[in-house]
XYZ file of C-alpha atoms in Angstrom:
68
model
C -38.314 57.526 49.416
C -34.901 57.450 50.640
C -33.496 56.083 47.440
C -35.286 58.954 45.855
C -33.841 61.447 48.068
C -30.531 60.053 47.976
C -30.849 59.975 44.220
C -31.468 63.436 43.973
C -28.671 64.402 46.412
C -26.097 62.799 44.517
C -27.373 64.279 41.298
C -27.110 67.857 42.614
C -23.833 67.244 43.855
C -22.765 65.890 40.364
C -23.964 69.039 38.575
C -22.463 71.120 41.110
C -19.044 69.404 40.575
C -19.127 70.459 36.583
C -20.845 74.024 36.875
C -19.656 76.776 39.155
C -22.755 78.650 39.004
C -25.015 75.613 39.511
C -28.117 76.859 41.489
C -31.840 75.581 42.044
C -34.199 74.322 44.724
C -34.651 71.203 46.518
C -37.079 69.880 49.442
C -36.064 69.773 53.018
C -35.554 66.322 53.113
C -32.698 66.435 50.361
C -31.006 69.254 52.449
C -31.410 67.193 55.534
C -29.736 64.023 53.575
C -26.618 66.115 51.996
C -25.966 67.786 55.342
C -26.013 64.738 57.275
C -23.836 62.662 54.366
C -21.935 65.146 52.823
C -19.444 68.152 53.198
C -20.894 71.279 52.437
C -18.097 71.825 49.939
C -17.375 70.566 46.370
C -14.944 70.640 43.931
C -15.702 72.200 40.663
C -13.076 72.493 37.867
C -10.471 72.063 40.520
C -11.789 74.726 42.641
C -13.088 74.364 46.229
C -16.567 75.833 46.297
C -19.014 76.111 49.366
C -22.636 74.956 49.382
C -25.273 77.282 50.390
C -28.751 76.598 51.275
C -31.163 79.213 51.827
C -34.989 78.392 52.998
C -37.751 79.544 50.824
C -40.598 77.666 53.007
C -40.047 75.145 55.613
C -40.386 72.400 52.978
C -38.130 73.807 50.192
C -34.814 75.327 50.063
C -32.941 77.202 47.361
C -29.197 76.082 46.723
C -26.405 77.553 45.137
C -22.483 77.407 45.383
C -19.871 80.332 46.226
C -16.163 80.720 46.052
C -14.551 79.091 49.267
């Protein structure tokens, strides 16, 4: 299961780095993995953007990037 979580986290970060308005939702496990292993910023088209997580339920979060 950890490999699936890591794969989803990498996919989300990859998409965030290519699309400034990228947003979506993911599980709390993916959020935990990203917070523990990555910075909460991402470079998108040469600009630094903050990653923001918002709880939907205790098991799911929405995410988006915003200007740093």
